[in-house]
PDB file of C-alpha atoms in Angstrom:
ATOM      1  CA  MET Q   1       8.465 106.717  90.705  1.00 53.00           C
ATOM      2  CA  ASN Q   2      12.045 107.137  91.097  1.00 58.00           C
ATOM      3  CA  THR Q   3      13.900 104.243  92.537  1.00 59.00           C
ATOM      4  CA  PRO Q   4      16.669 105.324  95.094  1.00 58.00           C
ATOM      5  CA  LYS Q   5      20.584 104.514  94.192  1.00 57.00           C
ATOM      6  CA  SER Q   6      22.087 101.857  96.340  1.00 56.00           C
ATOM      7  CA  ASN Q   7      25.180 103.685  97.391  1.00 59.00           C
ATOM      8  CA  THR Q   8      28.179 100.983  97.211  1.00 63.00           C
ATOM      9  CA  ALA Q   9      30.942 103.512  98.619  1.00 65.00           C
ATOM     10  CA  PHE Q  10      32.857 102.370 101.526  1.00 66.00           C
ATOM     11  CA  THR Q  11      32.382 104.852 104.565  1.00 79.00           C
ATOM     12  CA  LEU Q  12      35.320 106.159 105.737  1.00 75.00           C
ATOM     13  CA  ILE Q  13      35.257 103.525 108.887  1.00 79.00           C
ATOM     14  CA  GLU Q  14      35.107 100.716 106.772  1.00 74.00           C
ATOM     15  CA  LEU Q  15      38.248 102.328 104.625  1.00 78.00           C
ATOM     16  CA  LEU Q  16      40.416 102.448 108.141  1.00 78.00           C
ATOM     17  CA  THR Q  17      39.045  99.105 108.897  1.00 81.00           C
ATOM     18  CA  VAL Q  18      40.860  97.679 106.005  1.00 80.00           C
ATOM     19  CA  ILE Q  19      44.005 100.197 106.086  1.00 82.00           C
ATOM     20  CA  ALA Q  20      44.280  98.598 109.585  1.00 79.00           C
ATOM     21  CA  ILE Q  21      44.038  95.232 108.706  1.00 80.00           C
ATOM     22  CA  ILE Q  22      46.957  95.514 105.557  1.00 83.00           C
ATOM     23  CA  GLY Q  23      48.999  96.743 107.776  1.00 79.00           C
ATOM     24  CA  ILE Q  24      48.891  94.086 110.705  1.00 81.00           C
ATOM     25  CA  LEU Q  25      49.374  91.357 107.500  1.00 76.00           C
ATOM     26  CA  ALA Q  26      51.929  93.719 106.318  1.00 75.00           C
ATOM     27  CA  ALA Q  27      53.603  93.815 109.734  1.00 76.00           C
ATOM     28  CA  ILE Q  28      53.244  89.912 109.979  1.00 75.00           C
ATOM     29  CA  LEU Q  29      54.759  88.869 106.542  1.00 67.00           C
ATOM     30  CA  ILE Q  30      57.089  91.282 105.831  1.00 69.00           C
ATOM     31  CA  PRO Q  31      59.333  89.608 108.455  1.00 68.00           C
ATOM     32  CA  VAL Q  32      58.286  86.135 107.435  1.00 56.00           C
ATOM     33  CA  VAL Q  33      59.800  86.773 104.143  1.00 58.00           C
ATOM     34  CA  GLY Q  34      62.345  88.071 104.912  1.00 61.00           C
ATOM     35  CA  THR Q  35      63.293  85.003 107.119  1.00 71.00           C
ATOM     36  CA  VAL Q  36      62.854  82.829 104.666  1.00 71.00           C
ATOM     37  CA  ARG Q  37      65.179  84.632 102.173  1.00 81.00           C
ATOM     38  CA  LYS Q  38      67.581  84.326 104.855  1.00 81.00           C
ATOM     39  CA  SER Q  39      67.072  80.732 105.159  1.00 82.00           C
ATOM     40  CA  ALA Q  40      67.422  80.491 101.529  1.00 87.00           C
ATOM     41  CA  ARG Q  41      70.432  82.240 101.473  1.00 87.00           C
ATOM     42  CA  ALA Q  42      72.124  79.681 104.426  1.00 88.00           C
ATOM     43  CA  ALA Q  43      70.851  76.341 102.315  1.00 91.00           C
ATOM     44  CA  GLN Q  44      72.570  78.368  98.910  1.00 91.00           C
ATOM     45  CA  CYS Q  45      75.524  78.498 100.946  1.00 93.00           C
ATOM     46  CA  VAL Q  46      75.169  74.927 102.600  1.00 94.00           C
ATOM     47  CA  SER Q  47      75.202  73.867  99.159  1.00 93.00           C
ATOM     48  CA  ASN Q  48      77.899  75.634  97.508  1.00 92.00           C
ATOM     49  CA  LEU Q  49      80.251  74.049 100.598  1.00 95.00           C
ATOM     50  CA  ARG Q  50      78.985  70.942  99.784  1.00 95.00           C
ATOM     51  CA  GLN Q  51      80.132  71.281  96.224  1.00 93.00           C
ATOM     52  CA  ILE Q  52      83.149  72.618  97.276  1.00 94.00           C
ATOM     53  CA  GLY Q  53      83.864  69.442  99.635  1.00 95.00           C
ATOM     54  CA  VAL Q  54      82.801  67.148  96.004  1.00 95.00           C
ATOM     55  CA  ALA Q  55      85.598  69.437  94.075  1.00 94.00           C
ATOM     56  CA  PHE Q  56      88.520  68.723  96.835  1.00 94.00           C
ATOM     57  CA  THR Q  57      87.408  65.030  96.879  1.00 95.00           C
ATOM     58  CA  GLY Q  58      87.886  65.221  92.806  1.00 95.00           C
ATOM     59  CA  TYR Q  59      91.260  66.684  93.023  1.00 93.00           C
ATOM     60  CA  ALA Q  60      92.856  64.896  95.892  1.00 93.00           C
ATOM     61  CA  ALA Q  61      91.979  61.687  93.394  1.00 95.00           C
ATOM     62  CA  ASP Q  62      93.599  63.303  90.692  1.00 94.00           C
ATOM     63  CA  ASN Q  63      96.559  64.591  92.581  1.00 91.00           C
ATOM     64  CA  ARG Q  64      98.062  61.593  94.549  1.00 90.00           C
ATOM     65  CA  ASN Q  65      95.495  61.863  97.176  1.00 92.00           C
ATOM     66  CA  ARG Q  66      96.512  65.384  98.372  1.00 89.00           C
ATOM     67  CA  TYR Q  67      94.684  68.602  99.157  1.00 87.00           C
ATOM     68  CA  PRO Q  68      95.475  71.630  97.354  1.00 84.00           C
ATOM     69  CA  LEU Q  69      97.567  74.183  99.082  1.00 80.00           C
ATOM     70  CA  PRO Q  70      95.315  77.537 100.371  1.00 79.00           C
ATOM     71  CA  TYR Q  71      97.397  79.155  98.574  1.00 74.00           C
ATOM     72  CA  ASN Q  72     101.505  79.750  97.188  1.00 66.00           C
ATOM     73  CA  GLY Q  73     103.138  83.158  96.199  1.00 59.00           C
ATOM     74  CA  SER Q  74     101.590  86.372  96.697  1.00 53.00           C
ATOM     75  CA  ILE Q  75      97.890  85.910  96.969  1.00 50.00           C
ATOM     76  CA  SER Q  76      96.909  88.630  94.112  1.00 50.00           C
ATOM     77  CA  SER Q  77     100.088  87.954  91.719  1.00 52.00           C
ATOM     78  CA  ALA Q  78      99.737  86.528  88.803  1.00 49.00           C
ATOM     79  CA  THR Q  79     101.874  83.740  89.901  1.00 51.00           C
ATOM     80  CA  SER Q  80      99.722  82.440  92.771  1.00 59.00           C
ATOM     81  CA  SER Q  81      98.218  79.429  93.227  1.00 69.00           C
ATOM     82  CA  ASN Q  82      95.528  79.307  95.656  1.00 79.00           C
ATOM     83  CA  TRP Q  83      92.886  76.339  95.905  1.00 85.00           C
ATOM     84  CA  TYR Q  84      90.554  78.310  93.987  1.00 84.00           C
ATOM     85  CA  TYR Q  85      92.203  77.842  90.649  1.00 81.00           C
ATOM     86  CA  HIS Q  86      92.625  74.049  91.698  1.00 84.00           C
ATOM     87  CA  VAL Q  87      89.126  73.167  92.203  1.00 87.00           C
ATOM     88  CA  ALA Q  88      87.291  75.280  89.275  1.00 84.00           C
ATOM     89  CA  PRO Q  89      87.901  72.544  86.956  1.00 86.00           C
ATOM     90  CA  TYR Q  90      85.720  70.271  89.557  1.00 89.00           C
ATOM     91  CA  MET Q  91      82.952  72.268  90.230  1.00 84.00           C
ATOM     92  CA  GLY Q  92      82.268  72.872  86.583  1.00 80.00           C
ATOM     93  CA  PHE Q  93      84.254  76.096  85.213  1.00 77.00           C
ATOM     94  CA  GLU Q  94      87.949  76.730  84.054  1.00 72.00           C
ATOM     95  CA  ALA Q  95      90.328  78.085  86.362  1.00 68.00           C
ATOM     96  CA  PRO Q  96      90.555  81.931  86.018  1.00 63.00           C
ATOM     97  CA  ALA Q  97      93.222  83.423  84.332  1.00 57.00           C
ATOM     98  CA  THR Q  98      93.801  86.035  86.343  1.00 61.00           C
ATOM     99  CA  TRP Q  99      93.105  87.602  90.058  1.00 63.00           C
ATOM    100  CA  LEU Q 100      90.335  90.417  88.947  1.00 64.00           C
ATOM    101  CA  ARG Q 101      88.650  87.239  86.896  1.00 67.00           C
ATOM    102  CA  LEU Q 102      88.303  85.173  89.886  1.00 70.00           C
ATOM    103  CA  GLN Q 103      86.549  87.470  92.005  1.00 70.00           C
ATOM    104  CA  GLN Q 104      84.221  87.125  89.651  1.00 69.00           C
ATOM    105  CA  PHE Q 105      83.580  83.851  90.428  1.00 71.00           C
ATOM    106  CA  CYS Q 106      83.827  84.158  94.037  1.00 73.00           C
ATOM    107  CA  LYS Q 107      80.967  87.061  94.517  1.00 71.00           C
ATOM    108  CA  PRO Q 108      77.362  86.787  95.421  1.00 71.00           C
ATOM    109  CA  GLY Q 109      75.539  84.810  92.524  1.00 68.00           C
ATOM    110  CA  GLY Q 110      79.151  84.156  90.496  1.00 67.00           C
ATOM    111  CA  GLY Q 111      78.772  80.706  91.192  1.00 76.00           C
ATOM    112  CA  PRO Q 112      79.656  77.942  93.944  1.00 82.00           C
ATOM    113  CA  LEU Q 113      82.375  80.116  95.291  1.00 83.00           C
ATOM    114  CA  GLY Q 114      80.126  82.840  96.327  1.00 84.00           C
ATOM    115  CA  CYS Q 115      77.661  82.967  99.359  1.00 89.00           C
ATOM    116  CA  PRO Q 116      74.624  84.745  98.708  1.00 86.00           C
ATOM    117  CA  SER Q 117      74.560  86.047 101.998  1.00 84.00           C
ATOM    118  CA  THR Q 118      77.949  88.000 101.684  1.00 81.00           C
ATOM    119  CA  ASP Q 119      78.209  91.709 101.479  1.00 78.00           C
ATOM    120  CA  VAL Q 120      80.900  92.929  98.892  1.00 76.00           C
ATOM    121  CA  ASN Q 121      80.526  96.366 100.239  1.00 78.00           C
ATOM    122  CA  ASP Q 122      81.376  95.626 103.840  1.00 76.00           C
ATOM    123  CA  THR Q 123      85.097  97.672 103.910  1.00 74.00           C
ATOM    124  CA  SER Q 124      85.423  96.599 107.586  1.00 70.00           C
ATOM    125  CA  TYR Q 125      86.754  93.135 106.166  1.00 69.00           C
ATOM    126  CA  SER Q 126      89.837  93.685 104.094  1.00 68.00           C
ATOM    127  CA  GLN Q 127      88.666  91.484 100.819  1.00 73.00           C
ATOM    128  CA  PRO Q 128      85.085  91.415 101.197  1.00 74.00           C
ATOM    129  CA  TRP Q 129      84.060  89.759  98.105  1.00 77.00           C
ATOM    130  CA  ILE Q 130      85.685  86.831  99.038  1.00 81.00           C
ATOM    131  CA  SER Q 131      83.390  84.340 100.654  1.00 86.00           C
ATOM    132  CA  TYR Q 132      85.340  81.174 101.730  1.00 89.00           C
ATOM    133  CA  SER Q 133      88.468  80.305 102.879  1.00 87.00           C
ATOM    134  CA  MET Q 134      90.712  77.305 103.476  1.00 87.00           C
ATOM    135  CA  SER Q 135      92.413  76.282 106.356  1.00 82.00           C
ATOM    136  CA  LYS Q 136      95.588  77.552 106.441  1.00 75.00           C
ATOM    137  CA  ALA Q 137      96.720  74.526 108.504  1.00 65.00           C
ATOM    138  CA  HIS Q 138      97.262  73.226 105.410  1.00 57.00           C
ATOM    139  CA  LEU Q 139      99.564  75.588 104.419  1.00 55.00           C
ATOM    140  CA  ILE Q 140     101.628  75.641 107.262  1.00 52.00           C
ATOM    141  CA  TRP Q 141     101.522  71.910 109.186  1.00 49.00           C
ATOM    142  CA  MET Q 142     103.429  69.261 106.509  1.00 44.00           C
ATOM    143  CA  GLU Q 143     104.106  65.572 107.387  1.00 41.00           C
ATOM    144  CA  ASP Q 144     107.569  66.581 109.122  1.00 42.00           C
ATOM    145  CA  ARG Q 145     105.785  69.234 111.382  1.00 41.00           C
ATOM    146  CA  GLY Q 146     108.239  71.553 109.996  1.00 43.00           C
ATOM    147  CA  LEU Q 147     107.012  75.204 108.085  1.00 45.00           C
ATOM    148  CA  LEU Q 148     106.804  75.520 104.593  1.00 50.00           C
ATOM    149  CA  PRO Q 149     109.457  78.277 103.469  1.00 50.00           C
ATOM    150  CA  THR Q 150     108.878  81.802 102.448  1.00 51.00           C
ATOM    151  CA  PRO Q 151     107.523  82.249  99.832  1.00 55.00           C
ATOM    152  CA  ILE Q 152     105.707  78.923  98.797  1.00 60.00           C
ATOM    153  CA  PRO Q 153     107.187  77.147  95.826  1.00 60.00           C
ATOM    154  CA  PRO Q 154     105.389  76.614  93.168  1.00 60.00           C
ATOM    155  CA  ARG Q 155     103.495  73.203  92.218  1.00 62.00           C
ATOM    156  CA  THR Q 156     104.232  72.633  96.749  1.00 68.00           C
ATOM    157  CA  PRO Q 157     102.005  69.760  97.506  1.00 71.00           C
ATOM    158  CA  GLY Q 158      99.334  69.875  99.622  1.00 77.00           C
ATOM    159  CA  VAL Q 159      99.265  67.468 102.619  1.00 79.00           C
ATOM    160  CA  PRO Q 160      97.769  63.972 101.715  1.00 83.00           C
ATOM    161  CA  VAL Q 161      94.442  63.227 103.199  1.00 86.00           C
ATOM    162  CA  SER Q 162      95.875  60.016 104.904  1.00 84.00           C
ATOM    163  CA  ALA Q 163      97.583  63.098 107.264  1.00 80.00           C
ATOM    164  CA  ILE Q 164      93.940  64.051 108.734  1.00 81.00           C
ATOM    165  CA  GLN Q 165      93.390  61.957 111.222  1.00 78.00           C
ATOM    166  CA  ASN Q 166      89.765  62.771 112.818  1.00 81.00           C
ATOM    167  CA  PRO Q 167      88.190  63.983 109.192  1.00 86.00           C
ATOM    168  CA  ALA Q 168      84.950  64.712 111.322  1.00 87.00           C
ATOM    169  CA  VAL Q 169      85.991  67.464 113.333  1.00 83.00           C
ATOM    170  CA  SER Q 170      88.834  68.765 111.081  1.00 83.00           C
ATOM    171  CA  LEU Q 171      87.296  72.571 109.523  1.00 84.00           C
ATOM    172  CA  MET Q 172      88.512  72.671 106.157  1.00 88.00           C
ATOM    173  CA  VAL Q 173      86.612  75.553 104.397  1.00 91.00           C
ATOM    174  CA  THR Q 174      84.791  78.130 105.990  1.00 89.00           C
ATOM    175  CA  GLU Q 175      83.008  81.607 105.597  1.00 89.00           C
ATOM    176  CA  SER Q 176      85.794  84.384 105.598  1.00 84.00           C
ATOM    177  CA  HIS Q 177      85.846  87.564 103.943  1.00 78.00           C
ATOM    178  CA  SER Q 178      89.680  87.977 104.598  1.00 70.00           C
ATOM    179  CA  HIS Q 179      92.067  85.604 102.462  1.00 74.00           C
ATOM    180  CA  PRO Q 180      92.036  82.348 100.524  1.00 77.00           C
ATOM    181  CA  TYR Q 181      92.845  80.724 103.670  1.00 76.00           C
ATOM    182  CA  PHE Q 182      92.121  81.571 107.725  1.00 74.00           C
ATOM    183  CA  ASP Q 183      94.679  81.061 110.634  1.00 64.00           C
ATOM    184  CA  ASN Q 184      94.521  81.724 114.106  1.00 54.00           C
ATOM    185  CA  SER Q 185      94.853  85.555 114.032  1.00 51.00           C
ATOM    186  CA  SER Q 186      92.854  88.110 112.189  1.00 48.00           C
ATOM    187  CA  ALA Q 187      93.480  92.080 111.325  1.00 46.00           C
ATOM    188  CA  ASP Q 188      89.618  92.314 110.800  1.00 46.00           C
ATOM    189  CA  PRO Q 189      87.776  93.859 113.605  1.00 42.00           C
ATOM    190  CA  LYS Q 190      84.826  92.129 113.129  1.00 50.00           C
ATOM    191  CA  ALA Q 191      86.244  88.492 112.977  1.00 51.00           C
ATOM    192  CA  LYS Q 192      88.315  86.404 114.867  1.00 56.00           C
ATOM    193  CA  PHE Q 193      90.501  83.692 113.017  1.00 62.00           C
ATOM    194  CA  GLY Q 194      89.247  85.619 110.163  1.00 71.00           C
ATOM    195  CA  LEU Q 195      85.951  84.169 110.065  1.00 82.00           C
ATOM    196  CA  ALA Q 196      82.899  85.902 109.065  1.00 85.00           C
ATOM    197  CA  TYR Q 197      79.209  84.753 110.223  1.00 88.00           C
ATOM    198  CA  PRO Q 198      76.966  85.949 108.138  1.00 88.00           C
ATOM    199  CA  HIS Q 199      73.875  84.248 108.380  1.00 90.00           C
ATOM    200  CA  SER Q 200      72.434  85.720 111.747  1.00 87.00           C
ATOM    201  CA  ASP Q 201      75.809  85.462 113.345  1.00 89.00           C
ATOM    202  CA  LYS Q 202      76.691  81.875 112.254  1.00 92.00           C
ATOM    203  CA  LEU Q 203      78.832  80.531 109.916  1.00 92.00           C
ATOM    204  CA  ASN Q 204      78.580  77.497 107.373  1.00 94.00           C
ATOM    205  CA  ALA Q 205      81.718  75.216 107.705  1.00 92.00           C
ATOM    206  CA  LEU Q 206      82.881  72.174 105.694  1.00 94.00           C
ATOM    207  CA  PHE Q 207      84.726  69.622 107.381  1.00 91.00           C
ATOM    208  CA  ALA Q 208      87.082  67.046 105.720  1.00 89.00           C
ATOM    209  CA  ASP Q 209      84.878  64.074 105.981  1.00 91.00           C
ATOM    210  CA  GLY Q 210      82.350  65.951 103.947  1.00 92.00           C
ATOM    211  CA  HIS Q 211      79.399  67.303 106.118  1.00 95.00           C
ATOM    212  CA  VAL Q 212      78.481  70.825 106.459  1.00 96.00           C
ATOM    213  CA  LYS Q 213      77.441  71.884 109.778  1.00 94.00           C
ATOM    214  CA  THR Q 214      76.163  75.757 110.613  1.00 94.00           C
ATOM    215  CA  HIS Q 215      77.861  77.075 114.106  1.00 91.00           C
ATOM    216  CA  THR Q 216      77.600  79.627 116.108  1.00 90.00           C
ATOM    217  CA  LYS Q 217      80.491  82.543 116.677  1.00 85.00           C
ATOM    218  CA  GLN Q 218      80.316  81.148 120.105  1.00 85.00           C
ATOM    219  CA  GLN Q 219      80.530  77.158 118.866  1.00 86.00           C
ATOM    220  CA  ILE Q 220      83.576  77.881 117.278  1.00 80.00           C
ATOM    221  CA  ASP Q 221      85.551  80.100 119.981  1.00 77.00           C
ATOM    222  CA  GLU Q 222      85.103  77.213 122.424  1.00 79.00           C
ATOM    223  CA  ASN Q 223      86.409  74.199 119.859  1.00 75.00           C
ATOM    224  CA  TRP Q 224      88.682  76.259 117.641  1.00 70.00           C
ATOM    225  CA  GLU Q 225      92.022  74.037 118.781  1.00 65.00           C
ATOM    226  CA  LEU Q 226      89.622  70.433 118.112  1.00 62.00           C
ATOM    227  CA  TRP Q 227      88.379  72.057 114.674  1.00 64.00           C
ATOM    228  CA  TYR Q 228      91.825  73.407 113.457  1.00 60.00           C
ATOM    229  CA  THR Q 229      92.939  70.868 110.965  1.00 53.00           C
ATOM    230  CA  ARG Q 230      96.254  70.092 111.234  1.00 53.00           C
ATOM    231  CA  ALA Q 231      98.356  67.490 109.470  1.00 47.00           C
ATOM    232  CA  ILE Q 232     100.348  65.212 111.530  1.00 44.00           C
ATOM    233  CA  ASP Q 233     101.269  62.200 109.630  1.00 40.00           C
ATOM    234  CA  GLY Q 234     102.681  61.448 105.977  1.00 39.00           C
TER     235      GLY Q 234
END
């Protein structure tokens, strides 16, 4: 007597059901994975800014309690000296010898000067490889409330730490794809004050007291005068 063979193959309905379930799970999980990745990048950016804050503190301790200038000279010249060069030794690497070498440290994955959410191919910004910028108020507002000469002389000291009266609301370094500094004007069509908002239309900002906070563009726009760091006392 022949025993009938069991049929273990899926029916068409079963296959369609499995495919439908996989599709539903994918529709649920893919956005979640994307959100998790964005959150991880934003968290890394916060960590980067905290490291920058520690580096600023270290630099000030070794330089008569003064911050570095955002830059002096042409930002791309061989003799330029922007804040990246000054804080590099306090972040575990040597100050780059050239502007092109500096770019490697600022790109995503290059170190704490590069935000992982920075889009280096975004040509709507003048220098999209730059992730972080320092307040230009440190450059134009001196103890005597006068303007620095142009070009800025080499080895010009930055403002004293004590000159910042409200460090908790004084924005020091934040996200920008334009220059090593930011101010109250911008030629970039997508940014106001030269700032960028790479984290779901938000940016992370380092304040003079060392804390880092996430802000929306609206919050920055509505409180700019409060957050614009000005050194007014020598």
